[in-house]
């Protein structure tokens, strides 16, 4: 069964759940990459490399566009798709420590300095696998603050719950073991929402990656793909490398 997805992950999962429910009723530890170190020459130790100042200026519109995927980046079977925009605000998590995860469940986090660019794709005969990506940017330390808060939330919140349209929504949150690292910082995790009354759940695989003041967020809804984690692992470097190259331009 094809799932509907919006760019805001909360809307993606709940919309899919509503479709499925209606049909049933008949209607790693994340670490920063170590900086490369030079070898000492002879008896003289090499001088420490001069640290470059951290970027504080937001990415330009051209850089954000360059950080956005096109179908050719993804490989065979993927094609561009039109996923409806989602202007709903981020939901309010029932626990404050989980709010950094909930903040990402909207078109663009309210704290971003620019909306950036979005790209949507689907794969499969009926488009039952979907990928939605957005690149956005912050001023100053905003991007690093986001990833720091997200890392703490992923450690503190194996479950996330919030109320949407008067209904309580509950999701299981799990870091993806063995997911490759990309850019300066990255987090890969799964949001798994059980469907009440049905012996199934809706899953979305999420990537948040940061390079300087830029953030890329990708949500992969794998449909019935039994090797979803493996497929998502293969996508992570492609998504992250696109952001890294864009910040260098």
PDB file of C-alpha atoms in Angstrom:
ATOM      1  CA  UNK A   1       0.000   0.000   0.000  1.00  0.00           C
ATOM      2  CA  UNK A   2       1.364   3.383  -0.926  1.00  0.00           C
ATOM      3  CA  UNK A   3       1.983   5.764   1.955  1.00  0.00           C
ATOM      4  CA  UNK A   4       1.459   9.500   1.771  1.00  0.00           C
ATOM      5  CA  UNK A   5       4.252  11.659   3.084  1.00  0.00           C
ATOM      6  CA  UNK A   6       4.786  15.337   3.770  1.00  0.00           C
ATOM      7  CA  UNK A   7       8.075  17.028   4.440  1.00  0.00           C
ATOM      8  CA  UNK A   8       7.250  17.497   8.107  1.00  0.00           C
ATOM      9  CA  UNK A   9       7.970  14.077   9.568  1.00  0.00           C
ATOM     10  CA  UNK A  10       5.183  14.197  12.144  1.00  0.00           C
ATOM     11  CA  UNK A  11       2.688  14.892   9.373  1.00  0.00           C
ATOM     12  CA  UNK A  12       4.270  12.168   7.257  1.00  0.00           C
ATOM     13  CA  UNK A  13       3.766   9.498   9.852  1.00  0.00           C
ATOM     14  CA  UNK A  14       0.359  10.566  11.087  1.00  0.00           C
ATOM     15  CA  UNK A  15      -1.015  11.041   7.577  1.00  0.00           C
ATOM     16  CA  UNK A  16       0.168   7.559   6.668  1.00  0.00           C
ATOM     17  CA  UNK A  17      -1.369   6.167   9.821  1.00  0.00           C
ATOM     18  CA  UNK A  18      -4.726   7.751   9.044  1.00  0.00           C
ATOM     19  CA  UNK A  19      -4.719   6.303   5.542  1.00  0.00           C
ATOM     20  CA  UNK A  20      -3.914   2.815   6.803  1.00  0.00           C
ATOM     21  CA  UNK A  21      -6.377   2.957   9.677  1.00  0.00           C
ATOM     22  CA  UNK A  22      -9.172   4.102   7.376  1.00  0.00           C
ATOM     23  CA  UNK A  23      -8.393   1.282   4.962  1.00  0.00           C
ATOM     24  CA  UNK A  24      -8.464  -1.294   7.750  1.00  0.00           C
ATOM     25  CA  UNK A  25     -11.856  -0.016   8.870  1.00  0.00           C
ATOM     26  CA  UNK A  26     -13.237  -0.165   5.349  1.00  0.00           C
ATOM     27  CA  UNK A  27     -13.036   3.619   4.755  1.00  0.00           C
ATOM     28  CA  UNK A  28      26.291   4.894  17.246  1.00  0.00           C
ATOM     29  CA  UNK A  29      27.173   6.670  19.704  1.00  0.00           C
ATOM     30  CA  UNK A  30      27.651   9.769  17.625  1.00  0.00           C
ATOM     31  CA  UNK A  31      31.122  11.211  17.622  1.00  0.00           C
ATOM     32  CA  UNK A  32      32.694  14.055  15.746  1.00  0.00           C
ATOM     33  CA  UNK A  33      35.168  12.949  13.133  1.00  0.00           C
ATOM     34  CA  UNK A  34      38.728  13.335  14.513  1.00  0.00           C
ATOM     35  CA  UNK A  35      40.812  15.998  12.819  1.00  0.00           C
ATOM     36  CA  UNK A  36      43.597  14.606  10.679  1.00  0.00           C
ATOM     37  CA  UNK A  37      47.041  14.956  12.251  1.00  0.00           C
ATOM     38  CA  UNK A  38      50.345  15.273  10.426  1.00  0.00           C
ATOM     39  CA  UNK A  39      53.358  13.009  11.047  1.00  0.00           C
ATOM     40  CA  UNK A  40      56.447  14.276  12.811  1.00  0.00           C
ATOM     41  CA  UNK A  41      59.474  14.731  10.533  1.00  0.00           C
ATOM     42  CA  UNK A  42      62.868  13.504  11.821  1.00  0.00           C
ATOM     43  CA  UNK A  43      63.590  14.518  15.407  1.00  0.00           C
ATOM     44  CA  UNK A  44      61.560  17.699  15.100  1.00  0.00           C
ATOM     45  CA  UNK A  45      57.915  17.564  16.051  1.00  0.00           C
ATOM     46  CA  UNK A  46      55.566  19.105  13.539  1.00  0.00           C
ATOM     47  CA  UNK A  47      53.923  22.362  14.568  1.00  0.00           C
ATOM     48  CA  UNK A  48      50.243  22.101  15.446  1.00  0.00           C
ATOM     49  CA  UNK A  49      47.958  23.001  12.574  1.00  0.00           C
ATOM     50  CA  UNK A  50      46.405  26.434  12.831  1.00  0.00           C
ATOM     51  CA  UNK A  51      42.723  26.131  13.561  1.00  0.00           C
ATOM     52  CA  UNK A  52      40.382  27.887  11.190  1.00  0.00           C
ATOM     53  CA  UNK A  53      37.713  30.049  12.793  1.00  0.00           C
ATOM     54  CA  UNK A  54      34.314  28.407  12.884  1.00  0.00           C
ATOM     55  CA  UNK A  55      31.911  29.602  10.202  1.00  0.00           C
ATOM     56  CA  UNK A  56      29.247  31.926  11.545  1.00  0.00           C
ATOM     57  CA  UNK A  57      27.670  33.304   8.374  1.00  0.00           C
ATOM     58  CA  UNK A  58      24.576  31.480   7.077  1.00  0.00           C
ATOM     59  CA  UNK A  59      24.803  29.696   3.745  1.00  0.00           C
ATOM     60  CA  UNK A  60      23.765  31.614   0.662  1.00  0.00           C
ATOM     61  CA  UNK A  61      20.743  30.745  -1.447  1.00  0.00           C
ATOM     62  CA  UNK A  62      23.080  29.322  -4.093  1.00  0.00           C
ATOM     63  CA  UNK A  63      24.810  27.105  -1.530  1.00  0.00           C
ATOM     64  CA  UNK A  64      21.492  25.823  -0.196  1.00  0.00           C
ATOM     65  CA  UNK A  65      20.391  24.964  -3.717  1.00  0.00           C
ATOM     66  CA  UNK A  66      23.700  23.170  -4.320  1.00  0.00           C
ATOM     67  CA  UNK A  67      23.159  21.163  -1.111  1.00  0.00           C
ATOM     68  CA  UNK A  68      19.818  19.871  -2.363  1.00  0.00           C
ATOM     69  CA  UNK A  69      19.600  16.470  -4.005  1.00  0.00           C
ATOM     70  CA  UNK A  70      18.581  15.726  -7.566  1.00  0.00           C
ATOM     71  CA  UNK A  71      17.402  12.322  -8.756  1.00  0.00           C
ATOM     72  CA  UNK A  72      20.752  11.612 -10.437  1.00  0.00           C
ATOM     73  CA  UNK A  73      22.460  11.775  -7.024  1.00  0.00           C
ATOM     74  CA  UNK A  74      20.442   8.848  -5.695  1.00  0.00           C
ATOM     75  CA  UNK A  75      20.956   6.109  -8.259  1.00  0.00           C
ATOM     76  CA  UNK A  76      18.705   3.780 -10.214  1.00  0.00           C
ATOM     77  CA  UNK A  77      15.003   3.682  -9.510  1.00  0.00           C
ATOM     78  CA  UNK A  78      14.661   7.093  -7.843  1.00  0.00           C
ATOM     79  CA  UNK A  79      12.669   9.826  -9.504  1.00  0.00           C
ATOM     80  CA  UNK A  80      11.540  13.298  -8.506  1.00  0.00           C
ATOM     81  CA  UNK A  81       8.151  13.460  -6.792  1.00  0.00           C
ATOM     82  CA  UNK A  82       5.824  16.166  -5.613  1.00  0.00           C
ATOM     83  CA  UNK A  83       5.224  15.944  -1.875  1.00  0.00           C
ATOM     84  CA  UNK A  84       2.794  18.526  -0.506  1.00  0.00           C
ATOM     85  CA  UNK A  85       4.258  21.333   1.557  1.00  0.00           C
ATOM     86  CA  UNK A  86       3.557  21.227   5.263  1.00  0.00           C
ATOM     87  CA  UNK A  87       3.075  24.584   6.993  1.00  0.00           C
ATOM     88  CA  UNK A  88       2.097  23.104  10.351  1.00  0.00           C
ATOM     89  CA  UNK A  89       4.273  24.191  13.289  1.00  0.00           C
ATOM     90  CA  UNK A  90       6.369  21.659  15.143  1.00  0.00           C
ATOM     91  CA  UNK A  91       4.395  19.718  17.747  1.00  0.00           C
ATOM     92  CA  UNK A  92       5.048  20.255  21.450  1.00  0.00           C
ATOM     93  CA  UNK A  93       6.592  17.183  23.001  1.00  0.00           C
ATOM     94  CA  UNK A  94       5.085  15.918  26.246  1.00  0.00           C
ATOM     95  CA  UNK A  95       8.591  15.959  27.760  1.00  0.00           C
ATOM     96  CA  UNK A  96      10.781  19.056  27.435  1.00  0.00           C
ATOM     97  CA  UNK A  97      13.954  17.014  26.932  1.00  0.00           C
ATOM     98  CA  UNK A  98      12.431  15.501  23.789  1.00  0.00           C
ATOM     99  CA  UNK A  99      11.505  18.820  22.161  1.00  0.00           C
ATOM    100  CA  UNK A 100      14.659  19.007  19.963  1.00  0.00           C
ATOM    101  CA  UNK A 101      13.384  15.922  18.126  1.00  0.00           C
ATOM    102  CA  UNK A 102       9.880  17.350  17.815  1.00  0.00           C
ATOM    103  CA  UNK A 103      11.309  20.648  16.523  1.00  0.00           C
ATOM    104  CA  UNK A 104      12.430  18.843  13.374  1.00  0.00           C
ATOM    105  CA  UNK A 105       8.896  17.671  12.579  1.00  0.00           C
ATOM    106  CA  UNK A 106       7.958  20.674  10.536  1.00  0.00           C
ATOM    107  CA  UNK A 107       8.785  22.083   7.122  1.00  0.00           C
ATOM    108  CA  UNK A 108      11.606  24.221   8.522  1.00  0.00           C
ATOM    109  CA  UNK A 109      12.550  24.694  12.194  1.00  0.00           C
ATOM    110  CA  UNK A 110      11.363  28.065  13.422  1.00  0.00           C
ATOM    111  CA  UNK A 111      14.896  28.979  14.518  1.00  0.00           C
ATOM    112  CA  UNK A 112      16.429  28.657  11.037  1.00  0.00           C
ATOM    113  CA  UNK A 113      17.559  31.882   9.390  1.00  0.00           C
ATOM    114  CA  UNK A 114      16.477  30.786   5.907  1.00  0.00           C
ATOM    115  CA  UNK A 115      13.950  28.248   4.638  1.00  0.00           C
ATOM    116  CA  UNK A 116      16.406  26.845   2.151  1.00  0.00           C
ATOM    117  CA  UNK A 117      15.613  24.296  -0.518  1.00  0.00           C
ATOM    118  CA  UNK A 118      13.577  21.085  -0.561  1.00  0.00           C
ATOM    119  CA  UNK A 119      13.656  18.014  -2.793  1.00  0.00           C
ATOM    120  CA  UNK A 120      11.319  15.010  -2.828  1.00  0.00           C
ATOM    121  CA  UNK A 121      11.694  11.601  -4.472  1.00  0.00           C
ATOM    122  CA  UNK A 122      10.024   8.232  -4.747  1.00  0.00           C
ATOM    123  CA  UNK A 123      11.068   4.736  -5.734  1.00  0.00           C
ATOM    124  CA  UNK A 124       9.218   1.576  -6.666  1.00  0.00           C
ATOM    125  CA  UNK A 125       6.487   0.658  -9.108  1.00  0.00           C
ATOM    126  CA  UNK A 126       3.888   2.420  -6.968  1.00  0.00           C
ATOM    127  CA  UNK A 127       6.233   4.930  -5.369  1.00  0.00           C
ATOM    128  CA  UNK A 128       5.918   3.148  -2.039  1.00  0.00           C
ATOM    129  CA  UNK A 129       9.366   4.317  -0.878  1.00  0.00           C
ATOM    130  CA  UNK A 130       9.811   8.047  -0.442  1.00  0.00           C
ATOM    131  CA  UNK A 131      12.665  10.388   0.398  1.00  0.00           C
ATOM    132  CA  UNK A 132      12.246  14.018   1.371  1.00  0.00           C
ATOM    133  CA  UNK A 133      15.236  16.290   1.938  1.00  0.00           C
ATOM    134  CA  UNK A 134      15.675  19.912   2.921  1.00  0.00           C
ATOM    135  CA  UNK A 135      18.763  22.068   3.367  1.00  0.00           C
ATOM    136  CA  UNK A 136      18.540  25.117   5.621  1.00  0.00           C
ATOM    137  CA  UNK A 137      20.916  27.356   7.498  1.00  0.00           C
ATOM    138  CA  UNK A 138      21.530  29.321  10.684  1.00  0.00           C
ATOM    139  CA  UNK A 139      23.438  32.349  11.819  1.00  0.00           C
ATOM    140  CA  UNK A 140      26.238  32.120  14.349  1.00  0.00           C
ATOM    141  CA  UNK A 141      26.254  28.879  16.340  1.00  0.00           C
ATOM    142  CA  UNK A 142      22.614  28.029  15.648  1.00  0.00           C
ATOM    143  CA  UNK A 143      23.353  24.928  13.544  1.00  0.00           C
ATOM    144  CA  UNK A 144      25.819  23.528  16.085  1.00  0.00           C
ATOM    145  CA  UNK A 145      23.355  24.289  18.885  1.00  0.00           C
ATOM    146  CA  UNK A 146      20.706  22.275  17.025  1.00  0.00           C
ATOM    147  CA  UNK A 147      22.880  19.183  16.619  1.00  0.00           C
ATOM    148  CA  UNK A 148      24.093  19.369  20.222  1.00  0.00           C
ATOM    149  CA  UNK A 149      20.516  19.521  21.522  1.00  0.00           C
ATOM    150  CA  UNK A 150      19.431  16.735  19.179  1.00  0.00           C
ATOM    151  CA  UNK A 151      22.202  14.444  20.369  1.00  0.00           C
ATOM    152  CA  UNK A 152      21.141  14.942  23.980  1.00  0.00           C
ATOM    153  CA  UNK A 153      17.485  14.330  23.091  1.00  0.00           C
ATOM    154  CA  UNK A 154      18.248  11.090  21.244  1.00  0.00           C
ATOM    155  CA  UNK A 155      20.030   9.805  24.348  1.00  0.00           C
ATOM    156  CA  UNK A 156      17.205  10.892  26.669  1.00  0.00           C
ATOM    157  CA  UNK A 157      14.163   9.953  24.604  1.00  0.00           C
ATOM    158  CA  UNK A 158      13.680   6.350  23.475  1.00  0.00           C
ATOM    159  CA  UNK A 159      10.036   7.377  23.160  1.00  0.00           C
ATOM    160  CA  UNK A 160       8.466  10.610  21.955  1.00  0.00           C
ATOM    161  CA  UNK A 161       4.863  11.613  22.479  1.00  0.00           C
ATOM    162  CA  UNK A 162       2.812  14.677  21.616  1.00  0.00           C
ATOM    163  CA  UNK A 163      -0.800  15.632  20.953  1.00  0.00           C
ATOM    164  CA  UNK A 164      -1.942  16.403  17.409  1.00  0.00           C
ATOM    165  CA  UNK A 165      -5.521  17.225  16.413  1.00  0.00           C
ATOM    166  CA  UNK A 166      -6.672  16.160  19.867  1.00  0.00           C
ATOM    167  CA  UNK A 167      -5.082  12.715  19.574  1.00  0.00           C
ATOM    168  CA  UNK A 168      -2.002  11.527  21.417  1.00  0.00           C
ATOM    169  CA  UNK A 169       0.743  10.367  19.078  1.00  0.00           C
ATOM    170  CA  UNK A 170       3.480   8.083  20.362  1.00  0.00           C
ATOM    171  CA  UNK A 171       6.686   7.170  18.564  1.00  0.00           C
ATOM    172  CA  UNK A 172       9.641   4.960  19.377  1.00  0.00           C
ATOM    173  CA  UNK A 173      12.989   6.640  18.706  1.00  0.00           C
ATOM    174  CA  UNK A 174      16.120   4.597  18.064  1.00  0.00           C
ATOM    175  CA  UNK A 175      19.564   5.528  16.808  1.00  0.00           C
ATOM    176  CA  UNK A 176      20.595   3.514  13.763  1.00  0.00           C
ATOM    177  CA  UNK A 177      23.502   1.265  14.770  1.00  0.00           C
ATOM    178  CA  UNK A 178      26.316   1.185  12.250  1.00  0.00           C
ATOM    179  CA  UNK A 179      25.051   4.175  10.274  1.00  0.00           C
ATOM    180  CA  UNK A 180      27.917   5.944   8.492  1.00  0.00           C
ATOM    181  CA  UNK A 181      28.992   9.378   9.677  1.00  0.00           C
ATOM    182  CA  UNK A 182      28.918  12.307   7.295  1.00  0.00           C
ATOM    183  CA  UNK A 183      29.796  16.014   7.279  1.00  0.00           C
ATOM    184  CA  UNK A 184      31.044  17.566  10.544  1.00  0.00           C
ATOM    185  CA  UNK A 185      28.282  16.012  12.623  1.00  0.00           C
ATOM    186  CA  UNK A 186      25.464  13.653  11.819  1.00  0.00           C
ATOM    187  CA  UNK A 187      22.732  11.673  13.520  1.00  0.00           C
ATOM    188  CA  UNK A 188      20.793   8.831  11.931  1.00  0.00           C
ATOM    189  CA  UNK A 189      17.769   7.423  13.715  1.00  0.00           C
ATOM    190  CA  UNK A 190      14.396   5.765  13.217  1.00  0.00           C
ATOM    191  CA  UNK A 191      10.977   7.061  14.190  1.00  0.00           C
ATOM    192  CA  UNK A 192       8.624   4.124  14.577  1.00  0.00           C
ATOM    193  CA  UNK A 193       4.928   4.835  15.141  1.00  0.00           C
ATOM    194  CA  UNK A 194       2.708   1.836  16.022  1.00  0.00           C
ATOM    195  CA  UNK A 195      -0.777   1.974  14.505  1.00  0.00           C
ATOM    196  CA  UNK A 196      -3.493   1.436  17.159  1.00  0.00           C
ATOM    197  CA  UNK A 197      -5.663  -1.559  16.325  1.00  0.00           C
ATOM    198  CA  UNK A 198      -3.317  -2.856  13.653  1.00  0.00           C
ATOM    199  CA  UNK A 199      -0.384  -5.198  14.007  1.00  0.00           C
ATOM    200  CA  UNK A 200       1.957  -2.850  12.168  1.00  0.00           C
ATOM    201  CA  UNK A 201       3.767   0.453  12.409  1.00  0.00           C
ATOM    202  CA  UNK A 202       4.927   3.279  10.186  1.00  0.00           C
ATOM    203  CA  UNK A 203       8.665   3.905  10.144  1.00  0.00           C
ATOM    204  CA  UNK A 204      10.717   6.840   8.936  1.00  0.00           C
ATOM    205  CA  UNK A 205      14.515   6.852   8.823  1.00  0.00           C
ATOM    206  CA  UNK A 206      15.959  10.272   9.604  1.00  0.00           C
ATOM    207  CA  UNK A 207      19.306  11.907   8.921  1.00  0.00           C
ATOM    208  CA  UNK A 208      20.374  15.240  10.387  1.00  0.00           C
ATOM    209  CA  UNK A 209      23.806  16.382   9.231  1.00  0.00           C
ATOM    210  CA  UNK A 210      25.671  19.626   9.868  1.00  0.00           C
ATOM    211  CA  UNK A 211      28.484  21.311   7.990  1.00  0.00           C
ATOM    212  CA  UNK A 212      29.400  24.732   9.343  1.00  0.00           C
ATOM    213  CA  UNK A 213      26.197  26.758   9.541  1.00  0.00           C
ATOM    214  CA  UNK A 214      24.300  24.457   7.183  1.00  0.00           C
ATOM    215  CA  UNK A 215      21.925  21.628   8.092  1.00  0.00           C
ATOM    216  CA  UNK A 216      20.516  18.927   5.870  1.00  0.00           C
ATOM    217  CA  UNK A 217      17.543  16.848   6.997  1.00  0.00           C
ATOM    218  CA  UNK A 218      16.411  13.780   5.120  1.00  0.00           C
ATOM    219  CA  UNK A 219      13.423  11.551   5.870  1.00  0.00           C
ATOM    220  CA  UNK A 220      13.201   8.147   4.225  1.00  0.00           C
ATOM    221  CA  UNK A 221       9.941   6.201   4.395  1.00  0.00           C
ATOM    222  CA  UNK A 222      10.861   2.774   3.015  1.00  0.00           C
ATOM    223  CA  UNK A 223       7.448   1.287   2.353  1.00  0.00           C
ATOM    224  CA  UNK A 224       7.747  -2.508   2.431  1.00  0.00           C
ATOM    225  CA  UNK A 225      11.514  -2.637   1.823  1.00  0.00           C
ATOM    226  CA  UNK A 226      12.872  -5.375   4.167  1.00  0.00           C
ATOM    227  CA  UNK A 227      16.393  -3.947   3.816  1.00  0.00           C
ATOM    228  CA  UNK A 228      15.416  -0.386   4.704  1.00  0.00           C
ATOM    229  CA  UNK A 229      18.314   0.242   7.081  1.00  0.00           C
ATOM    230  CA  UNK A 230      20.855  -0.934   4.507  1.00  0.00           C
ATOM    231  CA  UNK A 231      19.246   1.202   1.810  1.00  0.00           C
ATOM    232  CA  UNK A 232      19.269   4.254   4.080  1.00  0.00           C
ATOM    233  CA  UNK A 233      22.907   3.673   5.044  1.00  0.00           C
ATOM    234  CA  UNK A 234      23.783   3.853   1.340  1.00  0.00           C
ATOM    235  CA  UNK A 235      21.945   7.174   0.988  1.00  0.00           C
ATOM    236  CA  UNK A 236      23.600   8.894   3.962  1.00  0.00           C
ATOM    237  CA  UNK A 237      27.010   9.643   2.332  1.00  0.00           C
ATOM    238  CA  UNK A 238      25.314  10.946  -0.801  1.00  0.00           C
ATOM    239  CA  UNK A 239      23.167  13.348   1.214  1.00  0.00           C
ATOM    240  CA  UNK A 240      25.989  14.507   3.473  1.00  0.00           C
ATOM    241  CA  UNK A 241      28.564  14.916   0.693  1.00  0.00           C
ATOM    242  CA  UNK A 242      26.146  17.162  -1.176  1.00  0.00           C
ATOM    243  CA  UNK A 243      26.037  19.511   1.845  1.00  0.00           C
ATOM    244  CA  UNK A 244      29.810  19.453   2.356  1.00  0.00           C
ATOM    245  CA  UNK A 245      30.534  20.331  -1.276  1.00  0.00           C
ATOM    246  CA  UNK A 246      27.930  23.088  -1.216  1.00  0.00           C
ATOM    247  CA  UNK A 247      29.553  24.794   1.784  1.00  0.00           C
ATOM    248  CA  UNK A 248      32.896  24.759  -0.006  1.00  0.00           C
ATOM    249  CA  UNK A 249      31.494  26.556  -3.051  1.00  0.00           C
TER     250      UNK A 249
END
